[in-house]
mmCIF file of C-alpha atoms in Angstrom:
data_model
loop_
_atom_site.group_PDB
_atom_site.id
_atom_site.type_symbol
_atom_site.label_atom_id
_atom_site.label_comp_id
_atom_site.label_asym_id
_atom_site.label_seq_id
_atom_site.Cartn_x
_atom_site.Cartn_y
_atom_site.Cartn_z
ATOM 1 C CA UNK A 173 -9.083 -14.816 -31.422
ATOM 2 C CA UNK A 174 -7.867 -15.119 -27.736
ATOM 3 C CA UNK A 175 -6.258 -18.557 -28.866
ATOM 4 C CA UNK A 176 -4.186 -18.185 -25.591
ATOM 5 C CA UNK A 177 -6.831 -18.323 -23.557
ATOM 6 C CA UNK A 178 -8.851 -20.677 -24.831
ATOM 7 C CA UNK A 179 -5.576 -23.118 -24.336
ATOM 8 C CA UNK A 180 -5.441 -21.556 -20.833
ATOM 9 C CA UNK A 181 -1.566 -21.327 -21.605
ATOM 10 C CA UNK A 182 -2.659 -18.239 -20.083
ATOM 11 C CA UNK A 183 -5.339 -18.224 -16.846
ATOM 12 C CA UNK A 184 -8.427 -15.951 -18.915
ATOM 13 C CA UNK A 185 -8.923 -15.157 -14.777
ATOM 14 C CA UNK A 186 -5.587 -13.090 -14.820
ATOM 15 C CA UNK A 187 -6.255 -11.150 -18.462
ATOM 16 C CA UNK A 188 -10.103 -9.943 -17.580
ATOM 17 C CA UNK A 189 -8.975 -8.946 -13.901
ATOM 18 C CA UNK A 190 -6.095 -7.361 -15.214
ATOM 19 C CA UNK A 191 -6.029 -3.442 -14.232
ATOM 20 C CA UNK A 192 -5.480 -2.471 -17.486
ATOM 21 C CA UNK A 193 -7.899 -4.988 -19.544
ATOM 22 C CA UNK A 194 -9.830 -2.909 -22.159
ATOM 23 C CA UNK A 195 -13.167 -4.609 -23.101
ATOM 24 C CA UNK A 196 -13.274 -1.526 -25.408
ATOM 25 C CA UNK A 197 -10.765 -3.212 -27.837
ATOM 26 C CA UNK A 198 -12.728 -5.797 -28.851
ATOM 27 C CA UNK A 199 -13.088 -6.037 -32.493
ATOM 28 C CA UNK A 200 -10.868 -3.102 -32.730
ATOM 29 C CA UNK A 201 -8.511 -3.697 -35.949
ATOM 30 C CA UNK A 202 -5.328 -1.295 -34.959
ATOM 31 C CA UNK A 203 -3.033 -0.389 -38.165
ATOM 32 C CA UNK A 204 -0.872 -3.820 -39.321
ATOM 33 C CA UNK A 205 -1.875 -5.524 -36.676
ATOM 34 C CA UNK A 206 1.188 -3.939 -34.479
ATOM 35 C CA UNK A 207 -0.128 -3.361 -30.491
ATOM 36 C CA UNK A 208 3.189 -2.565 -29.211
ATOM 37 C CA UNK A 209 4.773 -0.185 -31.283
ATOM 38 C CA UNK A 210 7.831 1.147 -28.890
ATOM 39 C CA UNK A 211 8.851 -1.275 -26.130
ATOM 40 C CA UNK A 212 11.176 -1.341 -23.309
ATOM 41 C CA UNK A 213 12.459 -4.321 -21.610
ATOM 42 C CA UNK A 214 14.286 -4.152 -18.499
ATOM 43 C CA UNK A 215 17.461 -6.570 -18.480
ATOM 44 C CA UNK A 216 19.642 -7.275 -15.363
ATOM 45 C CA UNK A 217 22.518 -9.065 -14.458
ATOM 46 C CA UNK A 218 23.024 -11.234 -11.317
ATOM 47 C CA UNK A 219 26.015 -11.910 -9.139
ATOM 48 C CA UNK A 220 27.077 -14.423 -10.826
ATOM 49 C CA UNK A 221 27.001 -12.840 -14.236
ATOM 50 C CA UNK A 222 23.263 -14.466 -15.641
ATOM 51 C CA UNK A 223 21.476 -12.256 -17.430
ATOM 52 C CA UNK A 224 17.453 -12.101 -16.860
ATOM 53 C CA UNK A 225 14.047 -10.097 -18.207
ATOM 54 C CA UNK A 226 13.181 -8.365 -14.618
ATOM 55 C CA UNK A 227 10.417 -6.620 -16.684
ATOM 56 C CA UNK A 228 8.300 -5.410 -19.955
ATOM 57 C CA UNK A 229 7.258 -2.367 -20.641
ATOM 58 C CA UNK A 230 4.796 -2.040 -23.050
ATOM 59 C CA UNK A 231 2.548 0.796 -22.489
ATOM 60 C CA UNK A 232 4.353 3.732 -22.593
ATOM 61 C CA UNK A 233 7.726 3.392 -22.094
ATOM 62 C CA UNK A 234 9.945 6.305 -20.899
ATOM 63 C CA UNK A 235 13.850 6.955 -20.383
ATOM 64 C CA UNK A 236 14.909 7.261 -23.881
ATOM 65 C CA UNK A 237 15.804 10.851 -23.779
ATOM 66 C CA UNK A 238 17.558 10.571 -20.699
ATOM 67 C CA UNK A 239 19.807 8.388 -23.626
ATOM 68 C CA UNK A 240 20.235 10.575 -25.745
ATOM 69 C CA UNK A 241 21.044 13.661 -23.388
ATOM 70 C CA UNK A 242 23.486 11.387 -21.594
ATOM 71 C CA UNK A 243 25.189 10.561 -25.287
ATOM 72 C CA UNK A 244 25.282 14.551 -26.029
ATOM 73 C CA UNK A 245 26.975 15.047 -23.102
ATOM 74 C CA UNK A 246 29.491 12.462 -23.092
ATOM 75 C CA UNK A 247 30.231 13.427 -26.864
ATOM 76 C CA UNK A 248 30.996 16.696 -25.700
ATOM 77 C CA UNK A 249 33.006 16.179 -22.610
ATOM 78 C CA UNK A 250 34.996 13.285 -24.389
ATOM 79 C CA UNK A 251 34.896 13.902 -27.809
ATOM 80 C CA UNK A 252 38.131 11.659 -28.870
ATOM 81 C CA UNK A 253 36.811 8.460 -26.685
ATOM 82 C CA UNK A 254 33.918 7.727 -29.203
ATOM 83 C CA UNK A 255 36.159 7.761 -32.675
ATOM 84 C CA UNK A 256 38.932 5.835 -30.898
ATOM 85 C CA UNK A 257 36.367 2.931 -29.636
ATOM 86 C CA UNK A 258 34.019 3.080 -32.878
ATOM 87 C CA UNK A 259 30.925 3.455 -30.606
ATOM 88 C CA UNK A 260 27.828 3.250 -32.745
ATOM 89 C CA UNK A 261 25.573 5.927 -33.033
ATOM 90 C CA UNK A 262 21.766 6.440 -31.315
ATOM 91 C CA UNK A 263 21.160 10.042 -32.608
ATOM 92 C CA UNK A 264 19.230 8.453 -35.423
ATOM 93 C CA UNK A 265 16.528 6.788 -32.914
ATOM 94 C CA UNK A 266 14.161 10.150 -33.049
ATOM 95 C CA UNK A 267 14.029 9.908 -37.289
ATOM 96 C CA UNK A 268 13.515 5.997 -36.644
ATOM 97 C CA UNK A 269 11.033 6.664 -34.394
ATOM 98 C CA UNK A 270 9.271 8.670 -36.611
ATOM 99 C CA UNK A 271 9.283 6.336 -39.626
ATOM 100 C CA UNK A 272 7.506 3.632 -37.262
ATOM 101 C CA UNK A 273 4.761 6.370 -36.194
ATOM 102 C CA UNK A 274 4.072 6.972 -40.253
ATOM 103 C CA UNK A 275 4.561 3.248 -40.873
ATOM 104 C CA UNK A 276 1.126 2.606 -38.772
ATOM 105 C CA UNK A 277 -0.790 5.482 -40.506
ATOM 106 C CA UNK A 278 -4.230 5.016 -41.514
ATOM 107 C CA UNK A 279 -4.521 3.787 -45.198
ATOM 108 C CA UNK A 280 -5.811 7.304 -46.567
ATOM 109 C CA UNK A 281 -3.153 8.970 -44.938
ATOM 110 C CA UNK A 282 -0.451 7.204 -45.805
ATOM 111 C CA UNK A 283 1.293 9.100 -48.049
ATOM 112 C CA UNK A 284 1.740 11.872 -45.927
ATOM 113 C CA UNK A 285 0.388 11.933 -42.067
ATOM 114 C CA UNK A 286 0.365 14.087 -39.656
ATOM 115 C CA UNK A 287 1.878 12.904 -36.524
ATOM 116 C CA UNK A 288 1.574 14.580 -33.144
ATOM 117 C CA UNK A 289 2.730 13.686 -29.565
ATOM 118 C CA UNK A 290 -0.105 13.539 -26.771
ATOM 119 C CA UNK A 291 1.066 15.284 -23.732
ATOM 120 C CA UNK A 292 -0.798 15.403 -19.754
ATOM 121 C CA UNK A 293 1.191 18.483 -20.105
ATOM 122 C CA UNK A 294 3.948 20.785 -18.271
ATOM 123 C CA UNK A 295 3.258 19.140 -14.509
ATOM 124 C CA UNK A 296 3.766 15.376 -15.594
ATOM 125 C CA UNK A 297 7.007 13.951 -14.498
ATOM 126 C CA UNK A 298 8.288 12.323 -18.201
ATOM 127 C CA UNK A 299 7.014 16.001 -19.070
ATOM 128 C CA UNK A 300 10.314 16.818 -20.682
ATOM 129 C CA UNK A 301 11.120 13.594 -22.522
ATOM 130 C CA UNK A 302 7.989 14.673 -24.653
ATOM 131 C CA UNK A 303 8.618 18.019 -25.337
ATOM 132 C CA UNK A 304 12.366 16.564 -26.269
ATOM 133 C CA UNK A 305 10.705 13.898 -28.565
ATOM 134 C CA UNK A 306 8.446 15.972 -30.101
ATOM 135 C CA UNK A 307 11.415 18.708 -31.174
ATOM 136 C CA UNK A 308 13.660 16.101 -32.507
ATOM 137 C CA UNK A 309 10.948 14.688 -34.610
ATOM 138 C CA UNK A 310 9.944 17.967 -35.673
ATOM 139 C CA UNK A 311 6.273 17.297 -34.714
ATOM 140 C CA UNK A 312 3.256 18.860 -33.028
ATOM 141 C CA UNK A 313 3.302 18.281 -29.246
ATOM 142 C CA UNK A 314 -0.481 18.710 -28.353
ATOM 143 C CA UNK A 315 -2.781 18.634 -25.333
ATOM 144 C CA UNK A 316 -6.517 17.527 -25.069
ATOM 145 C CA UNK A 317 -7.723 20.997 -25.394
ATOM 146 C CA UNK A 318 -6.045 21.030 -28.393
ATOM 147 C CA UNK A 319 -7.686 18.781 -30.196
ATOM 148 C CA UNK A 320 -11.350 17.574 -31.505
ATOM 149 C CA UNK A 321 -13.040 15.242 -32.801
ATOM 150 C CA UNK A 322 -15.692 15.559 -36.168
ATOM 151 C CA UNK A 323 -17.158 13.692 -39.001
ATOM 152 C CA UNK A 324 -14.897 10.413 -36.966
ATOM 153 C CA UNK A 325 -11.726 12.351 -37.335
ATOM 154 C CA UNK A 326 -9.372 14.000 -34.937
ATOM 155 C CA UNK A 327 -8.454 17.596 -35.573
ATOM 156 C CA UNK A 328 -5.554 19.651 -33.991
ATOM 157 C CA UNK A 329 -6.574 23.634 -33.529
ATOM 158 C CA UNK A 330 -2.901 25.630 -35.485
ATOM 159 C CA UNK A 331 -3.154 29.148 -35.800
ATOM 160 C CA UNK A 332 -4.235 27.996 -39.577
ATOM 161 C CA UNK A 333 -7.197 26.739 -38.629
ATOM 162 C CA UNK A 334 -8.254 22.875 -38.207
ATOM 163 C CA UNK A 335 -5.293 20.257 -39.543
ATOM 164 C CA UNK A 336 -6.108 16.536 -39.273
ATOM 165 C CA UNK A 337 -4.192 14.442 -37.455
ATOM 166 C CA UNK A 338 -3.693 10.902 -38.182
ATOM 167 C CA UNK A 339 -1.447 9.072 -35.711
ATOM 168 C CA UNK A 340 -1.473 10.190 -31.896
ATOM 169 C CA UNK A 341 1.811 8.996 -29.692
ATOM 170 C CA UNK A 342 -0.047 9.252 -26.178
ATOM 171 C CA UNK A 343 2.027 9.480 -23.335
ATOM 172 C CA UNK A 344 -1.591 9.758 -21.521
ATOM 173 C CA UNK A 345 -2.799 6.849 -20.203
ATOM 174 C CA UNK A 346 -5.551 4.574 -21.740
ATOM 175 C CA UNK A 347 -8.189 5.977 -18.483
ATOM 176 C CA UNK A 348 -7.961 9.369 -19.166
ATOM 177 C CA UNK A 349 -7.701 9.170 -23.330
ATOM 178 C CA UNK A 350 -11.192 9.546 -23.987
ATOM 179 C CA UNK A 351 -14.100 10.933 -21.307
ATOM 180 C CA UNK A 352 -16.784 8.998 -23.170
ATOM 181 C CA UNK A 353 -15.382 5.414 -23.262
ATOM 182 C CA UNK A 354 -13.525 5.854 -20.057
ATOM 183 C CA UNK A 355 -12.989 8.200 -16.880
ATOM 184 C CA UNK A 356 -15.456 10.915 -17.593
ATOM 185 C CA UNK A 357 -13.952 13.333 -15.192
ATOM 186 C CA UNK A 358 -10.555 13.617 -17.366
ATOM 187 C CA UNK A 359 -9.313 16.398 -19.230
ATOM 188 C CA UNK A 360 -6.332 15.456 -20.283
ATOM 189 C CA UNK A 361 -7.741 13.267 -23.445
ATOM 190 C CA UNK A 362 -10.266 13.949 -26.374
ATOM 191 C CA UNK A 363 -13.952 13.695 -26.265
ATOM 192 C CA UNK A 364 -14.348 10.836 -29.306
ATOM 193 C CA UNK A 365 -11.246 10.065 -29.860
ATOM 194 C CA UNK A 366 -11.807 6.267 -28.943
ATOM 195 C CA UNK A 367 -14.235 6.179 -32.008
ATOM 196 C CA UNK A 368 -11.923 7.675 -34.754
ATOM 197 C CA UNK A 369 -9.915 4.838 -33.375
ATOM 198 C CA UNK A 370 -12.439 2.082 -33.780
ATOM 199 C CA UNK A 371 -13.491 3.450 -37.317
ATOM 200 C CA UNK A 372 -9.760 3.512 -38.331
ATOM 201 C CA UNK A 373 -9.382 6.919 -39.275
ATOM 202 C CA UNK A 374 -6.812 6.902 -35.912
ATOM 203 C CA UNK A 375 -3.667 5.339 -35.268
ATOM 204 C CA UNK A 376 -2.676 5.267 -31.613
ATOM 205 C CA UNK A 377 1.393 4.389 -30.770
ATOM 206 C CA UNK A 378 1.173 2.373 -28.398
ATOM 207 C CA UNK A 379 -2.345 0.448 -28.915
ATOM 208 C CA UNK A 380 -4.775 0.990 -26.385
ATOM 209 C CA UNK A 381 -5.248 -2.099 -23.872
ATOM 210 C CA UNK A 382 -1.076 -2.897 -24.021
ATOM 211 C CA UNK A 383 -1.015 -1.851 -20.493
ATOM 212 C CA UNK A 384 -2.042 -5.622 -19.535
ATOM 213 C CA UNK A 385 1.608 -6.483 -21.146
ATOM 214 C CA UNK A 386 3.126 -4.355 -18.282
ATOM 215 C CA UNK A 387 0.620 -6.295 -15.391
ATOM 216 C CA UNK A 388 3.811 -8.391 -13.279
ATOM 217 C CA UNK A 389 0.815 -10.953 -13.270
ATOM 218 C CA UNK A 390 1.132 -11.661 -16.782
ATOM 219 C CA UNK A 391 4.758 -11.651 -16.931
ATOM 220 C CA UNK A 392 5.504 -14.847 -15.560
ATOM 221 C CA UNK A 393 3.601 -16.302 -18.481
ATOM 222 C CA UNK A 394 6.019 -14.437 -21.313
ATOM 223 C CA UNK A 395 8.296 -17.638 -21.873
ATOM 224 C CA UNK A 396 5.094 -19.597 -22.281
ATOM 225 C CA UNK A 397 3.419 -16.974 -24.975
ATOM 226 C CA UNK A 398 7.089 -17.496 -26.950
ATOM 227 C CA UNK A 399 6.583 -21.027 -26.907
ATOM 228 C CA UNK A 400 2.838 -20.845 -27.469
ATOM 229 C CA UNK A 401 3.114 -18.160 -31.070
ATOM 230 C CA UNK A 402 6.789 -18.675 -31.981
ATOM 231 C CA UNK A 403 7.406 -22.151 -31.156
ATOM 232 C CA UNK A 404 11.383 -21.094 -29.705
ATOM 233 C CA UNK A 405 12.733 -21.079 -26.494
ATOM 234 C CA UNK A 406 13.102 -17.857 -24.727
ATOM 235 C CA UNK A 407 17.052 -16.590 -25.232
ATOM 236 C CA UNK A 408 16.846 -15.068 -21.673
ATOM 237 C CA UNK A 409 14.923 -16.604 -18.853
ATOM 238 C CA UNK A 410 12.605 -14.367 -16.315
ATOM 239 C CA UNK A 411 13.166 -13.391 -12.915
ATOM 240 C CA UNK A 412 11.429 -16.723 -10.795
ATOM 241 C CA UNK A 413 7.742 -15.244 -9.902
ATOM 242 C CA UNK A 414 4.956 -15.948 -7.311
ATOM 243 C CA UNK A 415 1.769 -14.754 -8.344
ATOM 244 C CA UNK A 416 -0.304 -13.972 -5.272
ATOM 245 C CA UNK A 417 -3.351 -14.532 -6.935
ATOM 246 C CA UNK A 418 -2.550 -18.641 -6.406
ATOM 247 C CA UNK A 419 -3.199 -19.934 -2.931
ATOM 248 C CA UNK A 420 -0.213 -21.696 -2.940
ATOM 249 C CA UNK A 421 1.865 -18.854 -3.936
ATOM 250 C CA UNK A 422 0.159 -16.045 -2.003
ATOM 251 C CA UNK A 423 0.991 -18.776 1.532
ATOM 252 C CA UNK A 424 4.667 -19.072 0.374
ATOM 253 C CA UNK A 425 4.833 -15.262 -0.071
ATOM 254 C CA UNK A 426 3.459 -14.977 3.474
ATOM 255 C CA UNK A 427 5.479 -16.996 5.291
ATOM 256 C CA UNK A 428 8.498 -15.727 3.692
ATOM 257 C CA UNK A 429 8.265 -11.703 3.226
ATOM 258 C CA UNK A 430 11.450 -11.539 4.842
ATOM 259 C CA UNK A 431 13.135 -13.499 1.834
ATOM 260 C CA UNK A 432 11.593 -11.806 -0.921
ATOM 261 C CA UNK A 433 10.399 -8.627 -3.238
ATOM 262 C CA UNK A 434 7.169 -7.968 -3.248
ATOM 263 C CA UNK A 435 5.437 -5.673 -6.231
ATOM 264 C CA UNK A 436 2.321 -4.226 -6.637
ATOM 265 C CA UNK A 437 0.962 -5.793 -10.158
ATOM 266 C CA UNK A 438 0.161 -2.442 -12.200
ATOM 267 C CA UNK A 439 2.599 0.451 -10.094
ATOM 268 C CA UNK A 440 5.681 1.315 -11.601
ATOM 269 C CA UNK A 441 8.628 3.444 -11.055
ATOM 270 C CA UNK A 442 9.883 1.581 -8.062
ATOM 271 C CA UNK A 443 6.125 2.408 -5.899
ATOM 272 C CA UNK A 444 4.359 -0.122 -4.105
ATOM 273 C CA UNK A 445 7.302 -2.046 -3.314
ATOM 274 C CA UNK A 446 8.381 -3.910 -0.513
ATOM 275 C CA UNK A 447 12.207 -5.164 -0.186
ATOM 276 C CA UNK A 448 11.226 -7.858 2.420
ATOM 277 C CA UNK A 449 14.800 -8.307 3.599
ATOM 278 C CA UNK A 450 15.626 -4.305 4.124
ATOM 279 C CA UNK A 451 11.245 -3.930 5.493
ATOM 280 C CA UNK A 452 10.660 -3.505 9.095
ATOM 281 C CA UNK A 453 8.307 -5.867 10.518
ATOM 282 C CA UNK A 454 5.277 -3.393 10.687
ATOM 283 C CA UNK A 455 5.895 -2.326 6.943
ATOM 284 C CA UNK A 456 6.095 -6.556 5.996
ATOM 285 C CA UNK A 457 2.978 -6.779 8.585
ATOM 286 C CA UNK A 458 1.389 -4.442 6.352
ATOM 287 C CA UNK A 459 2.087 -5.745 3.401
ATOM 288 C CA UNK A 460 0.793 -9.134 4.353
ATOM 289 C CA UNK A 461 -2.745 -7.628 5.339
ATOM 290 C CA UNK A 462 -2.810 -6.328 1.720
ATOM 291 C CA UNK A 463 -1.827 -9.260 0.193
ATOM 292 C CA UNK A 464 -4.451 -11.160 1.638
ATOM 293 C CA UNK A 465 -7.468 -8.245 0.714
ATOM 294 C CA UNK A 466 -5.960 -8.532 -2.675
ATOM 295 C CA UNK A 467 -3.625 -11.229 -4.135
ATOM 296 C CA UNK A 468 -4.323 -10.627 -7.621
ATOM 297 C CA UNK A 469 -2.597 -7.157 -7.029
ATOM 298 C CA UNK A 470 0.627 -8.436 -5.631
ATOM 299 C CA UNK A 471 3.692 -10.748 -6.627
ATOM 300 C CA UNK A 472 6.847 -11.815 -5.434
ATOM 301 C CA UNK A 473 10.271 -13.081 -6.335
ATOM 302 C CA UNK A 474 13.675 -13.363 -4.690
ATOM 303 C CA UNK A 475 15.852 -10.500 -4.153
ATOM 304 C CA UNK A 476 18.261 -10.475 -6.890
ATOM 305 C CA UNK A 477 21.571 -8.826 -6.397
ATOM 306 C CA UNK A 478 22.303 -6.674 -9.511
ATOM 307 C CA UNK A 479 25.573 -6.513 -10.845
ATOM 308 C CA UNK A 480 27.552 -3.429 -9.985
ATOM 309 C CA UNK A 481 29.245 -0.955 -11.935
ATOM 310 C CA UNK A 482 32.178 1.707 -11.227
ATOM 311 C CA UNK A 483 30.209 4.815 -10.714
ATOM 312 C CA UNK A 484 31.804 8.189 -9.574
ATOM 313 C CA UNK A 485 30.923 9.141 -5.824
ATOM 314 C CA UNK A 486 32.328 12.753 -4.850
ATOM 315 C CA UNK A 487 35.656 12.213 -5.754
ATOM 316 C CA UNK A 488 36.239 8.520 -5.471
ATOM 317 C CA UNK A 489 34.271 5.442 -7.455
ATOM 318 C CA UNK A 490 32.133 2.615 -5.674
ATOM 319 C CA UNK A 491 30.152 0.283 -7.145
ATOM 320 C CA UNK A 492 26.307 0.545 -8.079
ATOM 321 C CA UNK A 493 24.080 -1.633 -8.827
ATOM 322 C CA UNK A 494 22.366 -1.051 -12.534
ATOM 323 C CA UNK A 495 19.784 -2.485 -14.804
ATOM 324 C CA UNK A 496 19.650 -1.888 -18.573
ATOM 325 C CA UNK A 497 16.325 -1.097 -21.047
ATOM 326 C CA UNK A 498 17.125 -1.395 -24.491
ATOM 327 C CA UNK A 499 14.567 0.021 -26.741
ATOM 328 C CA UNK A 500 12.816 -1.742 -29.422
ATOM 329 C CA UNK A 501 10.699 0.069 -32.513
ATOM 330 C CA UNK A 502 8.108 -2.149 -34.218
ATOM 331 C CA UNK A 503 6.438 -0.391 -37.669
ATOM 332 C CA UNK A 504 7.596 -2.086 -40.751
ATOM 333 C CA UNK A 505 10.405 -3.494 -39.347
ATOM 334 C CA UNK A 506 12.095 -3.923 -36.066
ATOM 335 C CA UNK A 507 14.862 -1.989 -34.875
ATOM 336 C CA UNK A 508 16.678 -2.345 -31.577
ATOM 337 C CA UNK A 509 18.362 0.960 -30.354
ATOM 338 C CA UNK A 510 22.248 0.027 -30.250
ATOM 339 C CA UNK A 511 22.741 1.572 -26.954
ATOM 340 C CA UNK A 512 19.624 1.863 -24.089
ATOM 341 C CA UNK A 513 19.005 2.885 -20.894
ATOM 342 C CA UNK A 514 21.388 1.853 -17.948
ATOM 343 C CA UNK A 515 19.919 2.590 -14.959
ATOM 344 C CA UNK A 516 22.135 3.292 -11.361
ATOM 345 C CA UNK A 517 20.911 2.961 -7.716
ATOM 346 C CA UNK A 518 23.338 5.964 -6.745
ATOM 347 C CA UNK A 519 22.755 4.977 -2.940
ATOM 348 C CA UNK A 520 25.048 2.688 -1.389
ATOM 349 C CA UNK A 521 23.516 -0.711 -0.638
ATOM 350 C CA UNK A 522 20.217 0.139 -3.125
ATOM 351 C CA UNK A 523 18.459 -2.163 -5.537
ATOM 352 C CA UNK A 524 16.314 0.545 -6.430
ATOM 353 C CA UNK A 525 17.342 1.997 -9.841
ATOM 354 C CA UNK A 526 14.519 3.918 -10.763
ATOM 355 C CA UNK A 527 15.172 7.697 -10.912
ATOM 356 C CA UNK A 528 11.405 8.550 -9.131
ATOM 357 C CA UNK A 529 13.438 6.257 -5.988
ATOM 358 C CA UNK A 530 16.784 8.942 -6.326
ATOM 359 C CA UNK A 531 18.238 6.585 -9.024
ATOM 360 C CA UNK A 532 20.651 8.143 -12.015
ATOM 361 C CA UNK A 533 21.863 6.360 -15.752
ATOM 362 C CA UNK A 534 25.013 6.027 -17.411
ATOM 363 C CA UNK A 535 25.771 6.412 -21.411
ATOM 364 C CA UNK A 536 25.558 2.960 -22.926
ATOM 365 C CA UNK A 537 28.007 2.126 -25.411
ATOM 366 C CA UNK A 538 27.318 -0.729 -28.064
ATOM 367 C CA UNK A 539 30.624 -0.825 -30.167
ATOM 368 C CA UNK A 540 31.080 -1.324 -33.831
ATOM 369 C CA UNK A 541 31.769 -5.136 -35.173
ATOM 370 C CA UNK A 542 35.699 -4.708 -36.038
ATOM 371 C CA UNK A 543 36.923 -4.300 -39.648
ATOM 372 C CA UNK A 544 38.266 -7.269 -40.987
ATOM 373 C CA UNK A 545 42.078 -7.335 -42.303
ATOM 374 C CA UNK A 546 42.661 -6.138 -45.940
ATOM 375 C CA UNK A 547 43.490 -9.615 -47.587
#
């Protein structure tokens, strides 16, 4: 209905020049009406202890098996600790999982779908979180040679012969999903698969077209969509942002790269970055000439300085700076992982926590509401 845009809470300029806009989804009904099925927000905490939304993730979302490795571990190494503090459990978040992937089936596969994991395969980097996944689900992981398309259905080859599948977690993104809707040179999707889609006789976790949710360009406008659909105020405020597509902003970015972060609009995993006050002046110079080729790829806020946390170093501990992305599954009913993703810049002085930048995580511990006194 696009009643967003047609309010302009929302410049329409900023959604159809949006990387990831897919005109393909028009008229598209996805299962419940549910786009973002599994969504990671990243959370930080300032000097001064104010929390903030740095960032959504909405696409596909890694990290969570990093979580639940790092829980394992600590569970072995400390067994006692987690009965003594009455830390509360993630282990069930693969079964959860699950349930939201068959809670989006298609109607005449309700009862009983068949649910596989889309892979790039063995050379992607999140490679192992869906091998992981797909073992603790106990469902097919699958490649695009594995699987066809006929009659408007998607079939997986099994030693059995053909088996229909019915809901498709892609960890491949929406360009190479399909070579006849979109980059016709990829082999890592299906031939049709966009079509089984349309006709509904395909659920895909996460919808295609949610990777405009993770554009930084729209993110500035997240407090406003709250407002706009729910009619609240936003519980945590965003990161202040200057969207270089503005004149206005894109001059006060310019004449102040020394003050501030700079982000490309669709990278991720810490790339196309510039930390203005760490940059030398040839790598802000640079930046700059980019900025002004292409605005609507860039924006900017001030550097924040992330709360630190005790973290071991050799044989001593020193504080590192950490963010936090708690997971959120949306099928039937929403359910917030107790527990997420703490992420640590492990070198001294960083702000970078991503792990593709040399950045580690830390088991997060959400603890149990205590009993109440026998009367």
């Amino acid at each position: 209905e696009q009643k967003i845009l047609k309010e302009k809470i929302i410049p329409p300029e900023l959604i159809y020049g949006a990387k990831m806009f897919r005109r393909e989804m028009f008229h598209v009904s996805v299962p419940k009406n549910i786009y973002i099925h599994i969504c990671g927000t990243d959370l930080i905490r300032d000097s001064r202890g104010d929390y903030y939304v740095l960032e959504d993730n909405g696409r596909t979302p890694s990290g969570v098996s990093y979580v639940l490795e790092n829980r394992a571990v600590m569970k072995r190494v400390f067994p006692a600790i987690f009965g003594a503090y009455r830390v509360r459990a993630i282990e069930d978040y693969p079964l959860n999982l699950l349930q939201v992937l068959k809670d989006v089936a298609p109607a005449h596969a309700a009862d009983d779908p068949t649910v596989a994991i889309l892979t790039p395969g063995v050379f992607n980097s999140a490679y192992f979180e869906h091998s992981y996944l797909a073992r603790q689900m106990g469902i097919a992981l699958v490649e695009g040679p594995d699987l066809m398309v006929e009659n408007g259905f998607v079939y997986m080859r099994t030693t059995a012969g053909l088996r229909r599948v019915d809901v498709i977690y892609r960890r491949v993104d929406d360009d190479f999903l399909d070579p006849l809707c979109f980059r016709p040179d990829s082999v890592l999707g299906v031939a049709g698969l966009m079509n089984a889609y349309r006709t509904g006789n395909l659920a895909v976790v996460n919808a295609v077209g949610t990777g405009v949710a993770d554009d930084k360009a729209i993110y500035p406008f997240v407090p406003d969509m709250i407002r706009f659909y729910l009619a609240q105020e936003p519980i945590l405020p965003n990161v202040p942002t200057y969207i270089c597509a503005r004149e206005n902003d894109r001059k006060f970015v310019l004449e102040n790269l020394d003050k501030l972060v700079v982000k490309s609009t669709n990278e991720s995993g810490g790339y196309g970055m510039l930390m203005g006050h760490q940059a030398a002046q040839a790598e802000r110079e640079e930046f700059a000439e980019k900025i002004k080729a292409d605005g609507r790829n860039f924006i900017a806020q001030p550097v924040v300085q992330l709360s630190q946390h005790p973290s071991l170093c050799e044989d001593h501990f020193e504080g590192r700076r950490i963010d936090l992305r708690p997971y959120i599954l949306y099928g039937d009913k929403i359910t917030v992982m107790p527990g997420g993703l703490t992420r640590v810049a492990l070198r001294k002085g960083s702000l970078v926590v991503n792990s593709s930048q040399g950045g580690g995580s830390k088991d997060t511990w959400v603890l149990e509401e205590p009993e109440e006194p026998a009367q």
